[in-house]
Tab-separated table of C-alpha atoms in Angstrom:
chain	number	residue	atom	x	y	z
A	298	UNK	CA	0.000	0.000	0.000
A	299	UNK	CA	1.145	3.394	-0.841
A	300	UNK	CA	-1.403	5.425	0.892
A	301	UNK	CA	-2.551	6.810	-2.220
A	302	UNK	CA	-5.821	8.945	-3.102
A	303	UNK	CA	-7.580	8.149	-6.390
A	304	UNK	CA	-9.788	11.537	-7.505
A	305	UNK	CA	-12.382	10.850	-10.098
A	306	UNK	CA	-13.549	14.373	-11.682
A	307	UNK	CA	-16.966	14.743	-13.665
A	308	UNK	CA	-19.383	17.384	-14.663
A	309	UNK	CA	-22.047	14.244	-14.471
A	310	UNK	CA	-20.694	11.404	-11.867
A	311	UNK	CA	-22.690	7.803	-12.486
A	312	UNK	CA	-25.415	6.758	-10.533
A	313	UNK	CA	-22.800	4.433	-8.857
A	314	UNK	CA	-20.959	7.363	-7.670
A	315	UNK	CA	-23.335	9.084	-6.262
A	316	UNK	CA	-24.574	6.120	-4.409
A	317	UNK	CA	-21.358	5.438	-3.349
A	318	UNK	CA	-21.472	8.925	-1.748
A	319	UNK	CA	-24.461	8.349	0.166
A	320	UNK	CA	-23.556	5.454	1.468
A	321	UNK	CA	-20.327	6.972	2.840
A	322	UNK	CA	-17.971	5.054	0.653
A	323	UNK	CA	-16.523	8.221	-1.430
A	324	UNK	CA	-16.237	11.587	-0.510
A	325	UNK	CA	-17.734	13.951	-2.148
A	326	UNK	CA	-15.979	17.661	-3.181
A	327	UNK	CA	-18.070	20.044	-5.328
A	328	UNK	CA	-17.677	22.803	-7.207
A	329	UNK	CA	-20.496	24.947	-6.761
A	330	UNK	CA	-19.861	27.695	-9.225
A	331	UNK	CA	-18.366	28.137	-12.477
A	332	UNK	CA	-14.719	29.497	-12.810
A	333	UNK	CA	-14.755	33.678	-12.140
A	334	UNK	CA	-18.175	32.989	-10.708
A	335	UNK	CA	-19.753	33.405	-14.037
A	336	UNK	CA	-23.592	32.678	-14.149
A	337	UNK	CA	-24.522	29.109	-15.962
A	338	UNK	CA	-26.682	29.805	-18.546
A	339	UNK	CA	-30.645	29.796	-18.940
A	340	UNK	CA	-32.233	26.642	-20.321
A	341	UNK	CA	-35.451	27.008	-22.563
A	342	UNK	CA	-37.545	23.848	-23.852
A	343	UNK	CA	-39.239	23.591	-26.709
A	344	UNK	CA	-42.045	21.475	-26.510
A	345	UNK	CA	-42.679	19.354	-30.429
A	346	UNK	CA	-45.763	18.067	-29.593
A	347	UNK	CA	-47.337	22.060	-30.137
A	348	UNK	CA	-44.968	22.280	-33.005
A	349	UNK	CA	-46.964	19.230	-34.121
A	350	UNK	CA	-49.965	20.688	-33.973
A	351	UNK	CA	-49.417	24.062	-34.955
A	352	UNK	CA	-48.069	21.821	-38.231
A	353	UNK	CA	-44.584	23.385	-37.712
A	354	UNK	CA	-42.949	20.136	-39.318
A	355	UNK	CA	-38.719	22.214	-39.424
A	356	UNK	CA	-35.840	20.498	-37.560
A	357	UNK	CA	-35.670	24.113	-36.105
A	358	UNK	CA	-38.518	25.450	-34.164
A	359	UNK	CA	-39.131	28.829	-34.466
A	360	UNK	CA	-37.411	29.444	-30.891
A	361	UNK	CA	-34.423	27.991	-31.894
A	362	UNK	CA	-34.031	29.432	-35.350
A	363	UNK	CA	-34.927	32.629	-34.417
A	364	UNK	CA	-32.540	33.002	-31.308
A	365	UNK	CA	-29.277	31.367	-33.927
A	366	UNK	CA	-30.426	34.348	-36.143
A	367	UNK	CA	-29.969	37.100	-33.003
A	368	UNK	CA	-26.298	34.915	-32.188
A	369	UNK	CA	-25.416	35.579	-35.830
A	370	UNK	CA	-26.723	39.503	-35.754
A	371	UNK	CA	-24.236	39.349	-32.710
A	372	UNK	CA	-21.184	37.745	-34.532
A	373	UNK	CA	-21.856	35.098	-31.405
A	374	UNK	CA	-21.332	30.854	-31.801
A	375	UNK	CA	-23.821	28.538	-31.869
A	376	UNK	CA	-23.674	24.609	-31.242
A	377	UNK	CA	-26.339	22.322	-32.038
A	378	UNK	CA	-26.055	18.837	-30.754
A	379	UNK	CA	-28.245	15.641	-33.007
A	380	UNK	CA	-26.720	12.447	-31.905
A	381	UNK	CA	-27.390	10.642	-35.209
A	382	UNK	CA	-25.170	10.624	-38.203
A	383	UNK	CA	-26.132	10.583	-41.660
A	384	UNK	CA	-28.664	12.297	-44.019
A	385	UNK	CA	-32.189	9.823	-43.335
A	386	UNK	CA	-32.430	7.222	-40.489
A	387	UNK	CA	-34.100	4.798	-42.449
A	388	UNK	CA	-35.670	4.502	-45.969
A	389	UNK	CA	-39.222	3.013	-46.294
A	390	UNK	CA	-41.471	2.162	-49.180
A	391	UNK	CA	-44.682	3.496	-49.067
A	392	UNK	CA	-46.568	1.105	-51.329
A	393	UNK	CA	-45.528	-2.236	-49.765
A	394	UNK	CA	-43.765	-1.136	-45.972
A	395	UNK	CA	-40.605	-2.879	-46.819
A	396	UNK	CA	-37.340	-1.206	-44.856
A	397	UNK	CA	-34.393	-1.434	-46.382
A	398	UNK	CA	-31.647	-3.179	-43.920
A	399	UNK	CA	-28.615	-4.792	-43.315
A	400	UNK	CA	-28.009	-7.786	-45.237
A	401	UNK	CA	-25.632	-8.723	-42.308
A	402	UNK	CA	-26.803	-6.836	-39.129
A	403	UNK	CA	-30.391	-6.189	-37.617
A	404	UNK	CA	-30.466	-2.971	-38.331
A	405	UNK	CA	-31.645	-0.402	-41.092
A	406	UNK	CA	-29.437	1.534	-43.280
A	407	UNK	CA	-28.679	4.943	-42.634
A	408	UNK	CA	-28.644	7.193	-45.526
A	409	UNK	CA	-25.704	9.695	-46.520
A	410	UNK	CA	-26.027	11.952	-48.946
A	411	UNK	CA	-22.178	13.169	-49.462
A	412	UNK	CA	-21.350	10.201	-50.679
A	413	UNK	CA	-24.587	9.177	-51.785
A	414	UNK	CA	-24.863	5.533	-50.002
A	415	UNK	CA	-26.557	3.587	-47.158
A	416	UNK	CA	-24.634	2.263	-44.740
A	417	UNK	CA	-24.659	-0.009	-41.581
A	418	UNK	CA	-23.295	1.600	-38.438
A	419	UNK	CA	-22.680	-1.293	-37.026
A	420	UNK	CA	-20.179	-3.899	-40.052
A	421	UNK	CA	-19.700	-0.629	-42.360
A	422	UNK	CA	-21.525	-2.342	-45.122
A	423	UNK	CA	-22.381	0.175	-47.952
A	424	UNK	CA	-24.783	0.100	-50.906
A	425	UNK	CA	-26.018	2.698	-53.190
A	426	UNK	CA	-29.338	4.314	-52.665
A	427	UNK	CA	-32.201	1.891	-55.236
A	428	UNK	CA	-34.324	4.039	-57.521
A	429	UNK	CA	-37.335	1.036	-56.707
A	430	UNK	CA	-38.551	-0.823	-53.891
A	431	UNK	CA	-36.108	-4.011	-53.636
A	432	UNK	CA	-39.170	-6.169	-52.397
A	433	UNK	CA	-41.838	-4.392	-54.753
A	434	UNK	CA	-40.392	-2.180	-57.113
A	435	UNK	CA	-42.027	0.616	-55.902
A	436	UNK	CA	-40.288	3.629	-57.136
A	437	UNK	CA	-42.477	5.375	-53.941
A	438	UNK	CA	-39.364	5.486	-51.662
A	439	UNK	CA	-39.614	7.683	-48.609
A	440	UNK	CA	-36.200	9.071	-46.475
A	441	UNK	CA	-36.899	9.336	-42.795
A	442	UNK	CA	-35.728	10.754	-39.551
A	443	UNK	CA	-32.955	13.559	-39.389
A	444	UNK	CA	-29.124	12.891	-39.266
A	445	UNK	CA	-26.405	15.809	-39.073
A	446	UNK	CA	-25.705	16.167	-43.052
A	447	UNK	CA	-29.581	16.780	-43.255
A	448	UNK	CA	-29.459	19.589	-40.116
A	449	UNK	CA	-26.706	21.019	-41.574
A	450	UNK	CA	-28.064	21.426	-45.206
A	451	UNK	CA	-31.129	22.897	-43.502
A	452	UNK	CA	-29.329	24.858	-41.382
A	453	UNK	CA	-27.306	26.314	-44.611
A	454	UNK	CA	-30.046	26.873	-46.396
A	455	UNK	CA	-31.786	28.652	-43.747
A	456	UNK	CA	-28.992	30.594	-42.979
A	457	UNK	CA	-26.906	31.025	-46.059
A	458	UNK	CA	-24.374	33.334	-44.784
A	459	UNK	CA	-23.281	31.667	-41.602
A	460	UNK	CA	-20.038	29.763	-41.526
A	461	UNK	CA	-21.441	25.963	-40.575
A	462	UNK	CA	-19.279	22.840	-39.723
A	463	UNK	CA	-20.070	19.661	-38.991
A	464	UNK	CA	-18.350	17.415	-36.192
A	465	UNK	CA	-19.231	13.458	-36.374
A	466	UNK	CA	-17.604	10.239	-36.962
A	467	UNK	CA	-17.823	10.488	-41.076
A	468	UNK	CA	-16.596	14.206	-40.823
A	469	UNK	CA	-13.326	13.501	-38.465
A	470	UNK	CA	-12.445	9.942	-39.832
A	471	UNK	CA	-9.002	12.105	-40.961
A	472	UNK	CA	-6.103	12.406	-38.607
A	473	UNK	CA	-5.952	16.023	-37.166
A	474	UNK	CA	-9.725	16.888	-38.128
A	475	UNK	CA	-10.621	17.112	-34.660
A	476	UNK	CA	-7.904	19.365	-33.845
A	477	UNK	CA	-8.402	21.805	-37.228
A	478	UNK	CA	-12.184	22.062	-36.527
A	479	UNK	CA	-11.196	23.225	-32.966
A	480	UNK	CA	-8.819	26.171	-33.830
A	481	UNK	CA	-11.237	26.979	-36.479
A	482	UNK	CA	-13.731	27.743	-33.743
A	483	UNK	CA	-11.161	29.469	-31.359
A	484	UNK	CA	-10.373	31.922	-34.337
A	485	UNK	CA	-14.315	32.263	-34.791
A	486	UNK	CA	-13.637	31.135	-38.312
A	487	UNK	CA	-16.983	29.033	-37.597
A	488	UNK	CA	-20.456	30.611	-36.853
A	489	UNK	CA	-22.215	27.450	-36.205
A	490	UNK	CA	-21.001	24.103	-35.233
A	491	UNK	CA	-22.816	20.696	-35.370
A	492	UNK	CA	-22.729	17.419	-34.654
A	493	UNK	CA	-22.887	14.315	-32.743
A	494	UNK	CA	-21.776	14.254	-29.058
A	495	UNK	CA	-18.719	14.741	-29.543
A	496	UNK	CA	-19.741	18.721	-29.698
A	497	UNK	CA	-20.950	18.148	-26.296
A	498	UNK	CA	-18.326	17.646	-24.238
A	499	UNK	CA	-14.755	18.950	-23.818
A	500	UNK	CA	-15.570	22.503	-25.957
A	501	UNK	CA	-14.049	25.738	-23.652
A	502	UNK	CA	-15.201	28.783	-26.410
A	503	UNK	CA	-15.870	32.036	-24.652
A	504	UNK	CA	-17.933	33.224	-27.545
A	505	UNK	CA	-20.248	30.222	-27.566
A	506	UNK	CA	-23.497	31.975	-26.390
A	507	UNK	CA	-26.412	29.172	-27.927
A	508	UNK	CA	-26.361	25.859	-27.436
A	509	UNK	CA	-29.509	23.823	-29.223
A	510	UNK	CA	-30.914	20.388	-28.378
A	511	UNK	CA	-32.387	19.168	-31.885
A	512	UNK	CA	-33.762	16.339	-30.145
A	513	UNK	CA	-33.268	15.586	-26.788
A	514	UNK	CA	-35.601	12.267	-26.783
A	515	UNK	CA	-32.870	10.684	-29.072
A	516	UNK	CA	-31.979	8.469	-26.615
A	517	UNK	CA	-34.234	8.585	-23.806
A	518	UNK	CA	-36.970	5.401	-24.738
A	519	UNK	CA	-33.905	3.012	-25.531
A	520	UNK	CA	-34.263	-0.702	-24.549
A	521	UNK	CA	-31.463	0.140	-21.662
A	522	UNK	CA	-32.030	0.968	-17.469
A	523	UNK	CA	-29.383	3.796	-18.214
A	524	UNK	CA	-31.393	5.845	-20.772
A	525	UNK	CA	-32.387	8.300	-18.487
A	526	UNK	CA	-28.964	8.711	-16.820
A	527	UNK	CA	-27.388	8.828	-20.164
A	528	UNK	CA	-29.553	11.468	-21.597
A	529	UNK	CA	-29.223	13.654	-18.560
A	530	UNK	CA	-25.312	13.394	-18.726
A	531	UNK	CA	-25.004	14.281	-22.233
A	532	UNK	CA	-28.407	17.586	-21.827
A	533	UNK	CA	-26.054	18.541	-18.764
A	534	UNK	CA	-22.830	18.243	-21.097
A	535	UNK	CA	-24.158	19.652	-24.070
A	536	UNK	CA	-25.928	22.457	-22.320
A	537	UNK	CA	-22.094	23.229	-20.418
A	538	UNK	CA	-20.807	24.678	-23.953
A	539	UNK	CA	-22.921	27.481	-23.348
A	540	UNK	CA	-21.896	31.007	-21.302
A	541	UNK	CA	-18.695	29.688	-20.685
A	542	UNK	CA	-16.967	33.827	-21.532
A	543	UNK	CA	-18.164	36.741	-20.224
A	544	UNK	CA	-21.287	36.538	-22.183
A	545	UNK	CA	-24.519	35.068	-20.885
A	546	UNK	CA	-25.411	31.555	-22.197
A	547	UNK	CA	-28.915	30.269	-23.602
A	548	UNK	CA	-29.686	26.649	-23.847
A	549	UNK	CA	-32.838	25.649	-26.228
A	550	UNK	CA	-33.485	21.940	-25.672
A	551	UNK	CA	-36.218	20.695	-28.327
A	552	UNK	CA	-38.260	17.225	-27.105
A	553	UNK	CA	-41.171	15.471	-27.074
A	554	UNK	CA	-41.255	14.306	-23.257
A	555	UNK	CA	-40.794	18.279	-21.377
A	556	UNK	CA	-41.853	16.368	-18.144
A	557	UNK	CA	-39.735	13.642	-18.275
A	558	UNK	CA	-37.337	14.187	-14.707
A	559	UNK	CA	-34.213	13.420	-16.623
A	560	UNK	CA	-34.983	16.526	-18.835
A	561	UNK	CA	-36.904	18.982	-15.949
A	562	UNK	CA	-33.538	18.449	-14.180
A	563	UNK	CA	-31.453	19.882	-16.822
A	564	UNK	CA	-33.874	22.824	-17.631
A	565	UNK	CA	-34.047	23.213	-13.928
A	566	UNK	CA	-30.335	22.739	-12.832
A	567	UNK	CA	-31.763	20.411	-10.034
A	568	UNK	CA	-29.280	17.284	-10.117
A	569	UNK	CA	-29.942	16.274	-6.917
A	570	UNK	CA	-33.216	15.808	-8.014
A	571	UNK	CA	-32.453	13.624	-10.960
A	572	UNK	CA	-30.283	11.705	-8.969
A	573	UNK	CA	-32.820	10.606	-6.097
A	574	UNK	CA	-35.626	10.020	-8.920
A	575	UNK	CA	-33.275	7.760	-10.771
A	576	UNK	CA	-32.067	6.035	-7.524
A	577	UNK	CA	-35.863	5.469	-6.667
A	578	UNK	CA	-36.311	4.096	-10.243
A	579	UNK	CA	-33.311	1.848	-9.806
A	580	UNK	CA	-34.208	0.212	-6.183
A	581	UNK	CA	-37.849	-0.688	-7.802
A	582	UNK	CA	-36.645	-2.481	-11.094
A	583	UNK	CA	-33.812	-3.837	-8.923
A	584	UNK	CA	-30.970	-2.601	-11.251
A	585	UNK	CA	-27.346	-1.214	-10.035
A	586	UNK	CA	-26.403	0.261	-7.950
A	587	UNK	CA	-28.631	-1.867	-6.169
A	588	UNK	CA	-27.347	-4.864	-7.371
A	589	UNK	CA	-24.835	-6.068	-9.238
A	590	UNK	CA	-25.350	-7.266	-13.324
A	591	UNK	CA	-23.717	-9.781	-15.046
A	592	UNK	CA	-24.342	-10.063	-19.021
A	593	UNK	CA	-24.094	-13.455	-20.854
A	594	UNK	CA	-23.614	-13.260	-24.457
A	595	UNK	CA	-23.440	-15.884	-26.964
A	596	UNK	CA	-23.035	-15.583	-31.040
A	597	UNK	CA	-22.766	-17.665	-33.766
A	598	UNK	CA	-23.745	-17.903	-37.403
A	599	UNK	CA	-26.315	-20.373	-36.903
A	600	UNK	CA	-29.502	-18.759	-34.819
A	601	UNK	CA	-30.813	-21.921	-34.162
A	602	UNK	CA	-26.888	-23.224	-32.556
A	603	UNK	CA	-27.019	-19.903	-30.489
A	604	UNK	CA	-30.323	-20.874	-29.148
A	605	UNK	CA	-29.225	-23.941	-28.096
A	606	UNK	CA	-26.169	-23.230	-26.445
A	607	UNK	CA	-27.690	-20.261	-24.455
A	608	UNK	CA	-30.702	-22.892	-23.462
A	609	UNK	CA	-28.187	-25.094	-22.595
A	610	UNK	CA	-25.612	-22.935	-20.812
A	611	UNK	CA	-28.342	-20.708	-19.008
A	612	UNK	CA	-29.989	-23.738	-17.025
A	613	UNK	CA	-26.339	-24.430	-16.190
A	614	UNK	CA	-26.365	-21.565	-14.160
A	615	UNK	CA	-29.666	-22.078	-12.690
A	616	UNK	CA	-28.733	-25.600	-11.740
A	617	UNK	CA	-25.320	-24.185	-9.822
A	618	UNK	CA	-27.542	-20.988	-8.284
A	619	UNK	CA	-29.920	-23.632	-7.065
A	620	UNK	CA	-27.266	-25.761	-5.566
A	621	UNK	CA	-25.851	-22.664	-3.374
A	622	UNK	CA	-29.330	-22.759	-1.851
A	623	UNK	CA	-29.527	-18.999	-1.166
A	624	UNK	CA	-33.179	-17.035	-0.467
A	625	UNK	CA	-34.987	-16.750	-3.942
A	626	UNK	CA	-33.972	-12.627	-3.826
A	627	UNK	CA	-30.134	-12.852	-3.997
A	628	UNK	CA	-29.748	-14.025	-7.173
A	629	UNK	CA	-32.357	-13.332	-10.735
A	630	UNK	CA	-31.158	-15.435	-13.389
A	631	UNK	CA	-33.115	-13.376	-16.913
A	632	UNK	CA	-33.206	-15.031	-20.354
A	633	UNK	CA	-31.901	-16.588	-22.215
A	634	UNK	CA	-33.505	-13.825	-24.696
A	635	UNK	CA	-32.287	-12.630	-28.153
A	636	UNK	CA	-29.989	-8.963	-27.895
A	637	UNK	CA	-31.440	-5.774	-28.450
A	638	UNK	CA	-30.123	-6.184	-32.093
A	639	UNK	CA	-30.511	-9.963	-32.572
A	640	UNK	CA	-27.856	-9.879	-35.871
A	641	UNK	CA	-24.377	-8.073	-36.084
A	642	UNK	CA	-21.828	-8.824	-38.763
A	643	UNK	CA	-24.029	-12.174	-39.791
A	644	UNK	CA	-23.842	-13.082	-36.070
A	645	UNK	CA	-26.765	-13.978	-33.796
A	646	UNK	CA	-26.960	-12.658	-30.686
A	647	UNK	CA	-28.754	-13.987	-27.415
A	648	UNK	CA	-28.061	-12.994	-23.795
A	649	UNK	CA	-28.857	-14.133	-20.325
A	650	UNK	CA	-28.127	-11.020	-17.498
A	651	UNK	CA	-27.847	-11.944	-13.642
A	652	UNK	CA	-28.781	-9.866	-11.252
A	653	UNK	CA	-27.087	-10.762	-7.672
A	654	UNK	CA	-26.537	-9.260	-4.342
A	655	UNK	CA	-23.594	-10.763	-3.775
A	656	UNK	CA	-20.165	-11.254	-5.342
């Protein structure tokens, strides 16, 4: 032992950590103000469900594009965060329903316009965009769902003098992008910057005064008991670009789910509130920190051998829980169960998670 002490530093510490703190195991330090004791900055939300019905159908509400106009007017930065890539999400046919997909993954195919291809996030498979329905031959091919090449041809086109960039994975595959975008920004040779999250976190630019949520709900309603904590760490993130000079900060956060506690908290700059909502949420679905999780995964290129084998392999464990003869609540034995996305580079997925007490 060397008497050591480990600091772990975050603008957004993990559920774990905060548990951790409660339960006396960490000590907690914390920073209550930002350096020079500048003010953080004010958080609007924009609810889309009235921008539904008021038929407002623009990536941009009317908030947001109308407060990127006054940051312009200003000679002010703007960052708008959309954590998906690509042009179009998905690609549908109206006349039959087919989705165009991954001939190797369980997933659709994203659309980019510059190149002009789908792609698979997941194996990097690449095709070009049909003319006709594969499955019909419908030429009545529809492109939906945003990605940051389509924000930022809107966001051109709406403002056709503004200096845009674009920061995402198919924008900064080059060595040294990340750095030239950067210096770009600190000589305000950029107006507005977009992107994926990697424009949320890390940023320090005095004269970034906006910082717009396109859609804050991106992530929220994922198959995964983190999706809440997730989207509140990158909102908080995201919404930390903003203010950070001498100039005051505005956050506009567009969503669908203004109520939802992980979102109020941001708006609201109430973390301790998040925290105890999500920790109450976490004790009654028995997740961490609460317990601890253990993931089985098995693949293979036959689904019917990965079946098997998890079958097999999960009543293994049950057989060796049962034999520690422990009370029924220590240890939850889930699955086995295909994976969120069953397929990934032609291999099947299936999982068993174990939820335990004890380690």
């Amino acid at each position: 032992r060397v008497g050591g002490v480990l600091v772990l530093g975050s603008a957004t510490p993990s559920l774990e950590s905060m548990y951790a703190v409660e339960k006396g195991e960490l000590t907690e330090l914390t920073l209550r103000q930002r350096i020079e004791g500048r003010v953080m900055p004010e958080v609007r939300l924009v609810d889309l469900r009235q921008e539904f019905k008021a038929r407002r159908f623009n990536v941009l509400s009317p908030v947001l594009k109308e407060e990127i106009a006054a940051r312009l007017d200003r000679r002010e930065q703007v960052i708008l965060l959309l954590n998906r890539r690509g042009f179009a999400t998905f690609i549908l046919c109206r006349e039959c329903g087919h989705v165009l997909k991954c001939p190797s993954c369980d997933v659709t195919l994203t659309y980019h316009r510059q190149p002009a291809v789908l792609r698979c996030h997941y194996c990097n498979y690449q095709t070009l965009p049909p003319d006709r329905c594969p499955h019909c031959r419908s030429p009545y091919l529809r492109y939906f769902g945003h990605g940051t090449q389509r924000l930022e041809e809107e966001i051109t086109t709406a403002f056709p003098q503004a200096r845009v960039a674009r920061m995402d994975l198919d924008s900064t595959s080059r060595k040294g992008s990340h750095e030239r975008i950067y210096r770009q920004l600190v000589r305000r040779e950029i107006d507005i910057l977009l992107g994926t999250q990697m424009v949320a976190k890390g940023l320090d630019l005095p004269n970034v005064t906006l910082v717009g949520i396109i859609a804050a709900d991106a992530g929220l309603n994922l198959p995964d008991f983190r999706a809440a904590e997730r989207t509140y760490q990158l909102l908080t993130q995201a919404a930390g670009r903003a203010g950070r000079g001498e100039k005051a900060g505005l956050v506009v956060i567009q969503t669908y789910n203004p109520e939802h506690y992980s979102i109020k908290a941001v708006a609201e700059g109430e973390e301790d509130r998040f925290y105890q909502q999500e920790l109450l949420s976490r004790e009654a679905a028995v997740y961490p920190p609460f317990t601890h999780l253990i993931r089985l995964v098995f693949s293979g290129p036959q689904q019917q051998g990965v079946m098997t084998v998890a079958h097999k392999l999960t009543a293994l464990v049950q057989k060796a829980v049962e034999k520690l003869a422990l009370p029924s609540t220590t240890i939850e034995i889930i699955g086995p169960q295909p994976a969120i996305i069953e397929k990934i580079k032609n291999q099947y997925r299936w999982h068993t998670l174990v939820k335990t007490k004890e380690l």
